[in-house]
Backbone as JSON, one array per atom type, in Angstrom:
{
  "sequence": "LHSSSGAIVADDEYIYFAIGEFKNRLEAQDINSIFGKTIKINKKTGNHELLSLGHRNIQGMYKIGNRIYSSEHGPKGGDEVNEIIINDSLGELNYGWPISSYGEHYDGIYREKEPLHDSHADYGFIEPIFYFTPSIGISDVKQIDDYFIVSSMKEKKLYFVNNNQRGNVHDSNYINLEYRIRDFIIDSEFI",
  "N": [[25.16, 266.23, -60.64], [26.16, 266.0, -58.16], [28.94, 265.55, -57.67], [31.16, 266.75, -56.95], [33.51, 269.14, -57.87], [36.43, 270.52, -59.0], [37.5, 270.43, -56.47], [40.13, 270.17, -55.0], [43.34, 270.13, -53.3], [46.68, 270.57, -52.47], [49.8, 269.7, -50.9], [53.23, 269.59, -49.92], [53.39, 266.81, -49.22], [50.96, 265.54, -49.42], [47.92, 264.93, -51.22], [44.75, 266.32, -51.28], [41.3, 265.73, -51.72], [37.87, 265.98, -52.77], [34.87, 263.89, -52.92], [31.86, 263.76, -54.2], [28.39, 262.96, -53.14], [26.99, 261.83, -55.3], [24.11, 261.8, -55.53], [23.42, 259.74, -53.9], [22.55, 259.83, -51.14], [22.69, 258.7, -48.52], [25.06, 257.43, -48.54], [26.92, 259.21, -47.89], [27.21, 259.07, -45.14], [28.11, 256.54, -44.78], [30.81, 254.83, -43.77], [32.17, 252.92, -45.2], [32.04, 253.68, -47.72], [33.22, 255.78, -50.47], [31.84, 257.89, -51.31], [30.69, 261.25, -50.73], [32.85, 262.26, -49.23], [35.96, 263.58, -47.86], [39.29, 262.97, -48.94], [42.68, 261.96, -48.28], [45.72, 261.57, -49.82], [48.86, 260.1, -49.79], [51.56, 261.3, -51.45], [53.99, 260.06, -52.05], [53.77, 257.35, -51.17], [51.28, 256.46, -52.09], [49.3, 255.65, -50.41], [46.17, 255.99, -48.96], [43.63, 257.89, -46.97], [40.6, 258.31, -45.24], [39.49, 261.54, -44.58], [37.34, 263.31, -43.94], [33.74, 263.05, -43.57], [30.19, 262.97, -44.53], [29.48, 264.9, -46.48], [27.86, 266.73, -49.03], [28.31, 267.93, -51.71], [31.13, 269.19, -52.49], [32.51, 272.05, -53.71], [34.75, 273.76, -53.84], [38.1, 273.99, -52.53], [40.41, 275.23, -50.05], [43.54, 275.58, -48.69], [45.07, 276.19, -45.68], [47.75, 276.09, -43.66], [47.13, 273.64, -41.36], [44.55, 273.31, -41.92], [41.68, 273.01, -44.06], [39.53, 274.81, -45.95], [36.33, 274.5, -47.14], [33.89, 274.91, -49.82], [30.56, 274.18, -50.07], [27.74, 272.84, -51.89], [24.5, 273.19, -50.65], [21.26, 271.67, -50.27], [18.05, 272.84, -51.15], [18.76, 275.82, -50.32], [21.15, 276.5, -47.62], [23.84, 276.52, -48.57], [27.21, 275.83, -47.74], [30.21, 276.86, -45.93], [32.86, 275.08, -44.74], [35.25, 274.11, -42.23], [37.83, 272.06, -42.24], [39.88, 270.19, -40.24], [43.11, 269.07, -40.51], [44.32, 266.51, -38.92], [45.56, 263.68, -37.67], [44.92, 262.48, -35.26], [42.31, 263.11, -34.71], [40.54, 261.43, -35.97], [37.73, 260.52, -37.99], [36.08, 263.27, -39.34], [32.82, 264.51, -39.14], [30.44, 265.97, -41.05], [27.76, 266.01, -41.34], [25.83, 265.63, -43.5], [23.29, 263.47, -44.95], [21.72, 264.16, -42.64], [21.83, 266.55, -41.27], [21.36, 269.82, -42.18], [21.25, 273.17, -43.43], [19.5, 273.65, -45.34], [16.76, 272.49, -47.31], [14.86, 269.7, -48.6], [14.26, 269.68, -52.1], [11.69, 268.99, -52.95], [10.33, 269.39, -50.74], [9.37, 267.35, -49.05], [9.5, 265.48, -46.01], [11.96, 263.22, -44.96], [12.61, 260.3, -43.37], [15.12, 259.02, -42.94], [16.75, 260.96, -44.02], [16.57, 263.58, -42.61], [17.38, 266.24, -42.55], [18.06, 268.16, -40.31], [18.1, 271.33, -38.79], [20.11, 271.94, -36.95], [23.49, 271.04, -36.66], [25.35, 270.37, -34.6], [23.73, 269.56, -32.45], [23.19, 267.03, -33.23], [25.58, 265.7, -33.18], [27.36, 266.5, -35.06], [29.81, 268.39, -36.99], [29.46, 271.87, -37.12], [28.84, 274.07, -39.87], [31.23, 276.82, -40.67], [30.0, 278.98, -41.63], [26.84, 279.77, -43.48], [24.76, 279.94, -46.43], [21.52, 280.96, -46.8], [18.85, 281.93, -48.69], [20.12, 279.63, -51.06], [23.26, 280.39, -52.84], [24.41, 279.24, -54.96], [27.03, 278.34, -54.48], [30.57, 278.31, -55.07], [33.6, 278.68, -55.07], [36.14, 279.15, -52.63], [38.21, 281.28, -50.78], [40.67, 282.8, -48.62], [41.6, 285.85, -47.39], [43.44, 287.88, -45.27], [41.37, 289.22, -42.94], [39.06, 288.14, -44.07], [36.82, 285.87, -45.71], [36.54, 284.99, -49.09], [33.93, 284.27, -51.25], [32.78, 282.7, -53.99], [30.02, 282.76, -56.34], [27.9, 281.03, -58.44], [25.22, 281.03, -59.11], [24.1, 283.5, -58.05], [26.06, 285.15, -59.07], [28.06, 286.63, -57.91], [30.85, 287.87, -55.89], [31.3, 287.26, -52.54], [32.1, 288.71, -49.47], [33.06, 287.74, -46.48], [33.45, 288.32, -43.13], [35.83, 286.84, -41.08], [34.97, 286.41, -38.51], [32.2, 286.22, -38.7], [29.31, 284.26, -38.29], [26.72, 281.7, -38.78], [23.91, 282.34, -40.86], [24.96, 284.1, -43.65], [24.04, 285.44, -45.78], [23.49, 288.08, -46.45], [25.94, 289.28, -46.62], [28.71, 291.6, -47.45], [29.15, 292.18, -50.88], [30.31, 291.88, -54.38], [28.82, 292.5, -57.32], [29.23, 290.72, -60.12], [28.0, 289.89, -62.32], [28.35, 287.7, -63.82], [28.59, 284.08, -63.96], [30.54, 282.6, -61.54], [32.97, 280.35, -61.36], [35.46, 279.49, -60.31], [38.26, 281.22, -58.75], [41.34, 283.07, -58.73], [43.66, 284.39, -56.47], [45.68, 287.04, -56.85], [48.88, 287.42, -55.65], [50.37, 289.69, -55.99], [48.79, 291.88, -55.87], [47.89, 292.03, -53.35]],
  "CA": [[25.23, 264.88, -60.1], [26.72, 265.98, -56.78], [30.14, 264.77, -57.91], [32.23, 267.57, -56.43], [34.36, 269.53, -59.0], [37.46, 271.52, -58.68], [37.73, 270.34, -55.01], [41.4, 269.41, -54.77], [44.34, 270.91, -52.93], [47.93, 269.73, -52.25], [51.03, 270.27, -50.24], [54.41, 268.77, -50.31], [53.31, 265.41, -48.91], [49.61, 264.99, -49.64], [46.84, 265.44, -52.11], [43.37, 266.32, -50.52], [40.31, 265.91, -52.69], [36.54, 265.64, -52.26], [34.06, 263.14, -53.79], [30.37, 264.07, -53.87], [27.64, 261.66, -52.89], [26.33, 261.29, -56.42], [22.7, 261.61, -55.18], [23.25, 258.53, -53.03], [22.59, 260.62, -49.93], [23.03, 257.82, -47.27], [26.44, 256.9, -48.75], [27.79, 260.22, -47.23], [27.43, 258.62, -43.81], [28.66, 255.18, -44.74], [32.24, 254.82, -43.64], [32.78, 252.0, -46.17], [31.9, 254.19, -49.12], [34.0, 256.93, -50.77], [30.87, 259.07, -51.69], [30.36, 262.19, -49.71], [34.04, 262.27, -48.3], [37.32, 264.07, -48.37], [40.27, 261.89, -48.86], [44.04, 262.36, -48.24], [46.57, 260.59, -50.44], [50.29, 260.35, -49.58], [52.25, 261.39, -52.76], [55.19, 259.06, -52.14], [53.36, 255.86, -51.03], [49.95, 256.24, -52.67], [48.31, 255.35, -49.33], [45.11, 257.02, -48.76], [42.83, 257.64, -45.92], [39.4, 259.23, -45.17], [39.72, 262.7, -43.86], [36.07, 263.62, -43.41], [32.56, 262.45, -44.24], [28.97, 263.76, -44.39], [29.49, 265.96, -47.42], [26.91, 266.57, -50.14], [28.79, 268.29, -52.99], [32.03, 270.19, -52.24], [32.88, 272.64, -55.0], [36.04, 274.37, -53.83], [38.9, 273.83, -51.3], [41.49, 276.14, -49.9], [44.35, 274.91, -47.61], [45.95, 277.15, -44.86], [48.43, 275.34, -42.58], [46.5, 272.34, -41.14], [43.14, 273.54, -42.26], [41.17, 273.03, -45.38], [38.2, 275.38, -46.05], [35.66, 273.89, -48.35], [32.66, 275.4, -50.1], [29.75, 273.0, -50.42], [26.41, 273.05, -52.23], [23.43, 272.67, -49.86], [20.13, 271.45, -51.16], [17.43, 274.14, -51.41], [19.29, 276.55, -49.18], [22.18, 275.89, -46.92], [25.26, 276.31, -49.08], [28.07, 275.94, -46.56], [31.71, 276.94, -45.91], [33.26, 274.19, -43.61], [36.6, 274.01, -41.88], [38.26, 270.56, -42.05], [41.18, 270.23, -39.58], [43.92, 267.98, -40.86], [44.93, 266.1, -37.69], [45.29, 262.23, -37.73], [44.41, 262.02, -33.96], [40.88, 263.45, -34.52], [39.65, 260.49, -36.51], [36.79, 260.94, -39.03], [35.25, 264.46, -38.97], [31.55, 264.28, -39.78], [29.71, 267.27, -41.37], [26.31, 265.77, -41.12], [24.81, 265.39, -44.62], [22.07, 264.17, -45.13], [21.01, 264.11, -41.5], [21.8, 267.85, -40.89], [21.65, 270.76, -43.3], [20.44, 274.43, -43.2], [18.56, 273.72, -46.46], [15.62, 271.43, -47.26], [14.65, 268.92, -49.88], [13.57, 270.46, -53.2], [10.26, 268.68, -53.05], [9.67, 269.71, -49.39], [8.96, 266.1, -48.34], [10.26, 264.97, -44.88], [12.48, 261.82, -45.14], [13.06, 259.9, -41.93], [16.52, 258.72, -42.91], [17.42, 262.12, -44.49], [15.69, 264.6, -42.08], [17.93, 267.62, -42.68], [17.85, 268.95, -39.13], [18.76, 272.68, -38.85], [21.37, 271.94, -36.13], [24.51, 269.99, -36.84], [25.95, 270.12, -33.33], [22.76, 268.79, -31.63], [23.25, 265.56, -33.72], [26.9, 265.17, -33.05], [28.1, 266.66, -36.39], [30.43, 269.59, -37.05], [28.7, 272.97, -37.75], [29.7, 274.89, -40.89], [31.63, 278.02, -40.16], [28.79, 279.85, -42.02], [26.12, 279.18, -44.52], [23.92, 280.9, -47.14], [20.13, 280.54, -47.1], [18.8, 280.97, -49.76], [21.42, 279.18, -51.83], [23.94, 281.37, -53.85], [25.15, 278.49, -55.99], [28.36, 278.55, -53.99], [31.5, 277.65, -55.95], [35.0, 278.56, -54.66], [36.41, 279.83, -51.36], [39.57, 281.71, -50.52], [40.76, 283.65, -47.49], [42.6, 287.06, -47.38], [43.45, 288.68, -43.98], [40.18, 289.03, -42.05], [37.88, 287.87, -44.84], [36.65, 284.81, -46.73], [35.97, 285.45, -50.27], [33.18, 283.15, -51.61], [32.14, 282.99, -55.36], [28.68, 282.26, -56.61], [27.46, 280.8, -59.85], [23.74, 281.39, -59.32], [23.97, 284.93, -57.8], [26.97, 285.9, -59.98], [28.72, 287.59, -57.04], [31.79, 287.57, -54.98], [30.93, 287.61, -51.25], [33.29, 288.96, -48.53], [32.58, 287.36, -45.23], [34.35, 288.61, -42.12], [36.27, 285.68, -40.33], [34.19, 286.27, -37.25], [30.77, 286.05, -38.88], [28.75, 282.77, -38.22], [25.34, 281.52, -39.15], [23.46, 282.63, -42.22], [25.56, 285.28, -44.0], [23.58, 285.73, -47.11], [23.44, 289.47, -46.51], [27.26, 289.82, -46.45], [29.13, 292.43, -48.49], [29.57, 291.46, -52.16], [30.47, 292.56, -55.56], [28.02, 291.9, -58.34], [30.07, 290.63, -61.32], [27.06, 289.7, -63.4], [28.72, 286.42, -64.57], [28.75, 282.93, -63.11], [32.0, 282.54, -61.14], [33.09, 278.97, -61.0], [36.63, 279.62, -59.28], [39.02, 282.38, -58.92], [42.7, 283.07, -58.24], [44.07, 285.6, -55.71], [47.05, 287.42, -57.27], [49.58, 288.02, -54.52], [50.98, 291.02, -56.48], [47.79, 292.86, -55.61], [47.52, 291.96, -51.96]],
  "C": [[25.8, 264.86, -58.74], [27.95, 265.29, -56.75], [31.25, 265.5, -57.25], [33.09, 267.89, -57.7], [35.25, 270.64, -58.57], [37.89, 271.4, -57.21], [39.0, 269.54, -54.79], [42.54, 270.47, -54.3], [45.48, 269.99, -52.54], [48.97, 270.51, -51.46], [52.18, 269.56, -50.5], [54.32, 267.27, -50.14], [51.99, 264.81, -49.32], [48.84, 265.72, -50.68], [45.54, 265.23, -51.3], [42.36, 266.54, -51.65], [38.92, 265.48, -52.06], [35.83, 264.88, -53.36], [32.67, 263.4, -53.25], [29.66, 262.72, -53.53], [26.87, 261.22, -54.06], [24.74, 261.0, -56.3], [22.39, 260.32, -54.56], [23.4, 259.09, -51.61], [23.19, 259.78, -48.77], [24.49, 257.34, -47.35], [27.44, 257.9, -47.98], [28.06, 259.87, -45.75], [27.99, 257.26, -43.61], [30.2, 255.17, -44.89], [32.94, 253.98, -44.65], [32.55, 252.45, -47.64], [32.79, 255.46, -49.28], [33.12, 258.14, -51.13], [30.69, 259.95, -50.49], [31.6, 262.45, -48.77], [35.08, 263.16, -48.79], [38.37, 263.14, -48.12], [41.69, 262.57, -49.01], [44.84, 261.22, -48.79], [48.02, 261.04, -50.29], [50.9, 260.28, -50.97], [53.27, 260.33, -52.99], [54.66, 257.67, -52.11], [52.17, 255.54, -51.84], [48.94, 255.8, -51.64], [47.33, 256.4, -49.2], [44.35, 256.79, -47.4], [41.69, 258.63, -45.93], [39.76, 260.32, -44.16], [38.39, 263.16, -43.14], [34.96, 263.0, -44.25], [31.32, 263.26, -43.96], [28.89, 264.96, -45.2], [28.46, 265.63, -48.6], [27.69, 266.73, -51.51], [29.78, 269.41, -52.78], [32.52, 270.69, -53.59], [34.34, 273.25, -54.95], [36.75, 273.98, -52.49], [40.04, 274.8, -51.32], [42.18, 275.75, -48.72], [45.17, 276.09, -47.0], [46.47, 276.38, -43.71], [47.77, 273.91, -42.51], [45.0, 272.44, -41.21], [42.72, 273.64, -43.62], [39.69, 273.79, -45.21], [37.62, 274.99, -47.34], [34.32, 274.66, -48.59], [31.8, 274.29, -50.6], [28.31, 273.42, -50.73], [25.45, 272.4, -51.26], [22.31, 272.18, -50.75], [19.43, 272.73, -51.42], [17.74, 275.04, -50.17], [20.42, 275.82, -48.49], [23.52, 275.6, -47.5], [26.18, 276.63, -47.89], [29.61, 276.23, -46.89], [32.04, 276.19, -44.62], [34.71, 274.29, -43.45], [36.91, 272.61, -41.49], [39.72, 270.64, -41.48], [41.91, 268.98, -40.0], [44.71, 267.51, -39.61], [44.58, 264.53, -37.54], [44.57, 261.83, -36.3], [42.85, 262.28, -33.78], [39.94, 262.39, -35.11], [38.85, 261.02, -37.67], [36.04, 262.25, -38.56], [33.99, 264.35, -39.86], [30.85, 265.55, -39.9], [28.23, 267.11, -41.5], [25.33, 265.46, -42.24], [24.55, 263.84, -44.65], [21.26, 264.26, -43.88], [20.8, 265.49, -41.09], [22.08, 268.69, -42.01], [20.78, 271.98, -42.98], [19.52, 274.6, -44.45], [17.48, 272.69, -46.28], [15.53, 270.76, -48.62], [13.87, 269.72, -50.81], [12.09, 270.16, -53.17], [9.55, 268.92, -51.76], [9.16, 268.63, -48.6], [9.93, 265.71, -47.26], [10.7, 263.5, -45.26], [13.07, 261.39, -43.8], [14.55, 259.67, -41.84], [17.39, 259.93, -43.39], [16.64, 263.36, -43.93], [16.14, 266.02, -42.26], [17.58, 268.51, -41.54], [18.64, 270.19, -39.29], [20.05, 272.57, -38.1], [22.26, 270.85, -36.59], [24.96, 269.48, -35.5], [24.93, 269.31, -32.48], [22.71, 267.3, -31.98], [24.58, 264.99, -33.81], [27.74, 265.42, -34.32], [28.78, 268.18, -36.09], [29.62, 270.72, -37.87], [29.56, 273.61, -38.79], [30.17, 276.13, -40.3], [30.49, 279.03, -40.46], [28.1, 279.2, -43.07], [25.3, 280.32, -45.24], [22.63, 280.27, -47.42], [19.4, 281.76, -47.37], [20.11, 280.65, -50.36], [21.93, 280.33, -52.8], [24.54, 280.54, -55.0], [26.65, 278.59, -55.75], [29.37, 277.8, -54.94], [32.92, 277.55, -55.22], [35.04, 279.43, -53.34], [37.9, 280.11, -51.15], [39.61, 282.5, -49.17], [41.93, 284.65, -47.6], [42.44, 287.73, -46.14], [42.24, 288.3, -43.16], [38.93, 288.52, -42.82], [37.95, 286.57, -45.61], [36.1, 285.46, -47.94], [35.26, 284.23, -50.98], [32.59, 283.53, -52.99], [30.88, 282.22, -55.49], [28.45, 282.05, -58.19], [25.97, 281.26, -60.04], [23.63, 282.88, -59.06], [24.97, 285.79, -58.57], [27.69, 286.91, -59.15], [29.9, 287.08, -56.4], [31.4, 288.12, -53.56], [32.16, 287.76, -50.33], [32.67, 288.86, -47.1], [33.63, 287.53, -44.14], [34.54, 287.14, -41.36], [35.48, 285.41, -39.06], [32.64, 286.07, -37.46], [30.34, 284.52, -38.91], [27.29, 282.8, -38.58], [25.12, 281.9, -40.54], [24.13, 284.08, -42.61], [25.24, 285.79, -45.37], [23.63, 287.19, -47.44], [24.85, 290.16, -46.43], [27.55, 290.87, -47.54], [29.42, 291.63, -49.69], [29.85, 292.49, -53.19], [29.73, 291.84, -56.64], [28.81, 291.92, -59.63], [29.17, 290.39, -62.51], [27.42, 288.51, -64.3], [28.84, 285.3, -63.5], [30.19, 282.76, -62.81], [32.21, 281.12, -60.6], [34.32, 278.82, -59.92], [37.35, 280.83, -59.61], [40.46, 282.23, -58.23], [42.93, 284.36, -57.53], [45.59, 285.85, -56.19], [47.89, 288.1, -56.16], [50.08, 289.31, -54.85], [50.06, 292.15, -55.94], [47.22, 292.84, -54.2], [48.24, 292.99, -51.12]]
}
């Protein structure tokens, strides 16, 4: 249902979480809707604010300093890892869905209001750090040293993507675990 699941992180002051677009694609670009957004809630006051928009279906989030890395299901192709910078002076960060995506509609039909342009930057949106085409059924994302570790439900693999890699990283190094991986924990004892 494109609801986002497991996409929540917190620090001492805030809770950050994602809400999918629930198949209401255009809501992801509507600033008055909570669908297709990441939201920041102050733990003490309960006040909340929009952090980013233009998301389809974020599955995992990982926070390092003032950055959140999110894993997001694309449509047919285009699973993304995005970097969301937490900085009040930036205003709303827009990641482009459903105007831009490296995937395509499942039925292959072009939609004027949901064109899924390959480029994000050409249309004023933030490019993903990297993406997977074809889709891997992306689920969680973490970072260790020089690598992002990305889990997959469809491909049943853990992918290791160098921090410097950009674009389509479908052929990155991986470990085939032969099981759907929804999320994972990094045990600091073994790092």
